[in-house]
Amino acid sequence: MSVALGTTRPLPVRTTPVGDPGDLLASLPRRAPYAWIRNGEGLAGWGEAARVTVPPGPGRFAWARQWLTTVFGDAHVDDAVRTPGSGPVAFGSFTFDEEAHGSVLVVPRAVLARRDGHAWLTTIGDPPLETFTPVREPGRISYGDGSLTAPEWEHVVARAAKRIREGELEKVVLARDLVATAERPIDVRLLLTRLARRYPECYTFSVAGLVGATPELLIRRTGQEIESLVLAGTTPRGTGPADDLARGAALFASTKDRHEHECAIASVRQTLTPLCSSLTTPDEPELLMLPNVQHLASHVTGRLADGASVLDVVAAMHPTAAVGGTPTPTAIQVIRELEGMDRAGYAGPVGWIDSHGDGEWGIALRSGLVQGRRARLFAGGGIMGDSDPAAELAEAQAKFRVMQYALEG
């Protein structure tokens, strides 16, 4: 169901400059907060001027863009800032599997933003009246198995590795879930604040109950310029600087992880080349060190050849080899056969788009689906022919710690 802007009359959208708002997340009310924050900058929204559940299927991104064209086209915009993210903005979360239900787009009634030295407030219609209640701790957290137990998931990893060794595919990314239950309803604002402070280099997000901090930028569009950060190949952090250095060197020298990363870069290059007049990918990855893990990372930049919006680029890129596998169609089928769960928005595109087609979208990693006292946490990793199930389980456990920290502090 959608509520379109201006079904009887165009509603006014007003963007005005404001002074430095400080902590953007401190402005969020309890109900339905939306967020996209990195290093203290980004967008925080609340209220709903328009919302739609995107129908599943291969044409879902085109459907979403058409809906946005209608919604944004029905608005009278007074934008005194005129920068990417000002004016009306939609936050979105798309399911990993195109056939799964649950993709959503929301245009908040209010967005407070700070980017590149500018700060602004966008409101749609009358300013929304919200109650800014104090943030409350969720109390004691207990954990239970998700769709599969740890031994069952290790068995799935072993089956996938066997199929890779038999030549069916090169790589598949397998995920697992963990169910967290709290004593009291989980306040999303608390999770966002903890994630943004502990993982400032990641993109902390909240869209329709999907909350997390992803290190992976799927695509940023600013005019015709685009940027992507590809992550594939992971190792846990060490016990100290020397151990970190040794683990990073081992990751960089790992044949398995380097091949996994090369598959991911090749996937992005193949997808973006037809859309771009120029595209630059590095010859060698670099090490990205986060508080819980280290990744092999590659920055990709380019210039679009035509007027494609950021959502068009998202449609072309998702799913990447970094979250699906190689070759991707085969990997998706293997995921459907073996994984034993619905990923929902995990590993799907999450982010925002403005009325000019600019925006930032990440891959919803290190995340959880929050509803009331319950949170369904997700983690996964790339499986190759020589993958060790116990090591893959340990990697997933390390990735769970991001959302466990958000819940427990």
mmCIF file of N, CA and C in Angstrom, residues 256-304:
data_model
loop_
_atom_site.group_PDB
_atom_site.id
_atom_site.type_symbol
_atom_site.label_atom_id
_atom_site.label_comp_id
_atom_site.label_asym_id
_atom_site.label_seq_id
_atom_site.Cartn_x
_atom_site.Cartn_y
_atom_site.Cartn_z
ATOM 1 N N LYS A 256 42.920 -18.441 -1.532
ATOM 2 C CA LYS A 256 41.461 -18.544 -1.473
ATOM 3 C C LYS A 256 40.823 -17.169 -1.404
ATOM 4 N N ASP A 257 41.309 -16.301 -0.493
ATOM 5 C CA ASP A 257 40.705 -14.982 -0.314
ATOM 6 C C ASP A 257 40.987 -14.052 -1.486
ATOM 7 N N ARG A 258 42.194 -14.144 -2.053
ATOM 8 C CA ARG A 258 42.502 -13.299 -3.212
ATOM 9 C C ARG A 258 41.641 -13.686 -4.404
ATOM 10 N N HIS A 259 41.428 -14.995 -4.598
ATOM 11 C CA HIS A 259 40.573 -15.433 -5.699
ATOM 12 C C HIS A 259 39.134 -14.979 -5.480
ATOM 13 N N GLU A 260 38.672 -15.071 -4.234
ATOM 14 C CA GLU A 260 37.327 -14.602 -3.898
ATOM 15 C C GLU A 260 37.194 -13.110 -4.224
ATOM 16 N N HIS A 261 38.229 -12.336 -3.888
ATOM 17 C CA HIS A 261 38.185 -10.899 -4.157
ATOM 18 C C HIS A 261 38.223 -10.616 -5.661
ATOM 19 N N GLU A 262 39.035 -11.367 -6.378
ATOM 20 C CA GLU A 262 39.112 -11.179 -7.837
ATOM 21 C C GLU A 262 37.770 -11.468 -8.490
ATOM 22 N N CYS A 263 37.054 -12.470 -7.996
ATOM 23 C CA CYS A 263 35.720 -12.782 -8.521
ATOM 24 C C CYS A 263 34.780 -11.598 -8.295
ATOM 25 N N ALA A 264 34.860 -10.990 -7.117
ATOM 26 C CA ALA A 264 33.988 -9.867 -6.795
ATOM 27 C C ALA A 264 34.288 -8.659 -7.673
ATOM 28 N N ILE A 265 35.571 -8.346 -7.851
ATOM 29 C CA ILE A 265 35.951 -7.210 -8.692
ATOM 30 C C ILE A 265 35.537 -7.441 -10.145
ATOM 31 N N ALA A 266 35.749 -8.645 -10.644
ATOM 32 C CA ALA A 266 35.362 -8.963 -12.018
ATOM 33 C C ALA A 266 33.867 -8.775 -12.217
ATOM 34 N N SER A 267 33.077 -9.158 -11.222
ATOM 35 C CA SER A 267 31.625 -9.000 -11.291
ATOM 36 C C SER A 267 31.236 -7.529 -11.392
ATOM 37 N N VAL A 268 31.847 -6.689 -10.559
ATOM 38 C CA VAL A 268 31.538 -5.261 -10.575
ATOM 39 C C VAL A 268 31.985 -4.629 -11.893
ATOM 40 N N ARG A 269 33.173 -4.995 -12.346
ATOM 41 C CA ARG A 269 33.683 -4.454 -13.606
ATOM 42 C C ARG A 269 32.764 -4.815 -14.776
ATOM 43 N N GLN A 270 32.337 -6.063 -14.821
ATOM 44 C CA GLN A 270 31.470 -6.514 -15.913
ATOM 45 C C GLN A 270 30.127 -5.784 -15.895
ATOM 46 N N THR A 271 29.623 -5.502 -14.693
ATOM 47 C CA THR A 271 28.324 -4.847 -14.570
ATOM 48 C C THR A 271 28.393 -3.368 -14.897
ATOM 49 N N LEU A 272 29.423 -2.682 -14.417
ATOM 50 C CA LEU A 272 29.490 -1.234 -14.557
ATOM 51 C C LEU A 272 30.013 -0.760 -15.906
ATOM 52 N N THR A 273 30.849 -1.542 -16.554
ATOM 53 C CA THR A 273 31.454 -1.105 -17.816
ATOM 54 C C THR A 273 30.421 -0.650 -18.846
ATOM 55 N N PRO A 274 29.306 -1.397 -19.067
ATOM 56 C CA PRO A 274 28.334 -0.930 -20.064
ATOM 57 C C PRO A 274 27.621 0.365 -19.678
ATOM 58 N N LEU A 275 27.616 0.719 -18.391
ATOM 59 C CA LEU A 275 26.917 1.911 -17.932
ATOM 60 C C LEU A 275 27.804 3.148 -17.913
ATOM 61 N N CYS A 276 29.134 2.952 -18.030
ATOM 62 C CA CYS A 276 30.079 4.038 -17.779
ATOM 63 C C CYS A 276 30.850 4.450 -19.018
ATOM 64 N N SER A 277 31.159 5.756 -19.095
ATOM 65 C CA SER A 277 32.066 6.243 -20.130
ATOM 66 C C SER A 277 33.515 6.044 -19.700
ATOM 67 N N SER A 278 33.732 5.945 -18.373
ATOM 68 C CA SER A 278 35.062 5.620 -17.844
ATOM 69 C C SER A 278 34.876 4.861 -16.542
ATOM 70 N N LEU A 279 35.813 3.936 -16.269
ATOM 71 C CA LEU A 279 35.740 3.124 -15.056
ATOM 72 C C LEU A 279 37.157 2.769 -14.629
ATOM 73 N N THR A 280 37.449 2.949 -13.340
ATOM 74 C CA THR A 280 38.776 2.660 -12.814
ATOM 75 C C THR A 280 38.672 1.649 -11.686
ATOM 76 N N THR A 281 39.393 0.531 -11.820
ATOM 77 C CA THR A 281 39.470 -0.469 -10.761
ATOM 78 C C THR A 281 40.945 -0.690 -10.429
ATOM 79 N N PRO A 282 41.294 -0.868 -9.152
ATOM 80 C CA PRO A 282 42.704 -1.010 -8.765
ATOM 81 C C PRO A 282 43.266 -2.368 -9.176
ATOM 82 N N ASP A 283 44.580 -2.399 -9.376
ATOM 83 C CA ASP A 283 45.251 -3.659 -9.713
ATOM 84 C C ASP A 283 45.370 -4.572 -8.496
ATOM 85 N N GLU A 284 45.498 -3.973 -7.320
ATOM 86 C CA GLU A 284 45.671 -4.737 -6.086
ATOM 87 C C GLU A 284 44.687 -4.233 -5.037
ATOM 88 N N PRO A 285 44.109 -5.125 -4.221
ATOM 89 C CA PRO A 285 43.263 -4.656 -3.121
ATOM 90 C C PRO A 285 44.110 -4.071 -2.006
ATOM 91 N N GLU A 286 43.466 -3.394 -1.076
ATOM 92 C CA GLU A 286 44.125 -2.922 0.140
ATOM 93 C C GLU A 286 43.440 -3.578 1.336
ATOM 94 N N LEU A 287 44.024 -3.418 2.495
ATOM 95 C CA LEU A 287 43.437 -3.977 3.707
ATOM 96 C C LEU A 287 42.584 -2.911 4.390
ATOM 97 N N LEU A 288 41.332 -3.270 4.676
ATOM 98 C CA LEU A 288 40.445 -2.406 5.438
ATOM 99 C C LEU A 288 40.286 -3.012 6.822
ATOM 100 N N MET A 289 40.719 -2.276 7.850
ATOM 101 C CA MET A 289 40.684 -2.792 9.214
ATOM 102 C C MET A 289 39.512 -2.177 9.969
ATOM 103 N N LEU A 290 38.614 -3.016 10.442
ATOM 104 C CA LEU A 290 37.482 -2.606 11.247
ATOM 105 C C LEU A 290 37.670 -3.122 12.667
ATOM 106 N N PRO A 291 36.867 -2.674 13.626
ATOM 107 C CA PRO A 291 37.079 -3.112 15.005
ATOM 108 C C PRO A 291 36.989 -4.619 15.222
ATOM 109 N N ASN A 292 36.255 -5.330 14.351
ATOM 110 C CA ASN A 292 36.089 -6.769 14.578
ATOM 111 C C ASN A 292 36.763 -7.645 13.532
ATOM 112 N N VAL A 293 36.954 -7.143 12.304
ATOM 113 C CA VAL A 293 37.526 -7.954 11.227
ATOM 114 C C VAL A 293 38.411 -7.095 10.329
ATOM 115 N N GLN A 294 39.169 -7.770 9.455
ATOM 116 C CA GLN A 294 39.895 -7.113 8.369
ATOM 117 C C GLN A 294 39.352 -7.654 7.047
ATOM 118 N N HIS A 295 39.274 -6.761 6.045
ATOM 119 C CA HIS A 295 38.783 -7.149 4.731
ATOM 120 C C HIS A 295 39.807 -6.814 3.654
ATOM 121 N N LEU A 296 39.782 -7.562 2.554
ATOM 122 C CA LEU A 296 40.392 -7.109 1.315
ATOM 123 C C LEU A 296 39.405 -6.149 0.664
ATOM 124 N N ALA A 297 39.867 -4.943 0.305
ATOM 125 C CA ALA A 297 38.978 -3.894 -0.186
ATOM 126 C C ALA A 297 39.534 -3.259 -1.452
ATOM 127 N N SER A 298 38.640 -2.908 -2.371
ATOM 128 C CA SER A 298 39.022 -2.211 -3.601
ATOM 129 C C SER A 298 38.035 -1.077 -3.873
ATOM 130 N N HIS A 299 38.576 0.128 -4.091
ATOM 131 C CA HIS A 299 37.749 1.295 -4.434
ATOM 132 C C HIS A 299 37.598 1.359 -5.958
ATOM 133 N N VAL A 300 36.366 1.456 -6.407
ATOM 134 C CA VAL A 300 36.055 1.539 -7.837
ATOM 135 C C VAL A 300 35.398 2.887 -8.098
ATOM 136 N N THR A 301 35.860 3.602 -9.122
ATOM 137 C CA THR A 301 35.273 4.889 -9.484
ATOM 138 C C THR A 301 34.953 4.902 -10.967
ATOM 139 N N GLY A 302 33.996 5.756 -11.347
ATOM 140 C CA GLY A 302 33.632 5.834 -12.756
ATOM 141 C C GLY A 302 32.738 7.015 -13.045
ATOM 142 N N ARG A 303 32.409 7.172 -14.312
ATOM 143 C CA ARG A 303 31.498 8.227 -14.759
ATOM 144 C C ARG A 303 30.433 7.600 -15.638
ATOM 145 N N LEU A 304 29.174 7.853 -15.298
ATOM 146 C CA LEU A 304 28.071 7.274 -16.050
ATOM 147 C C LEU A 304 28.006 7.859 -17.451
#
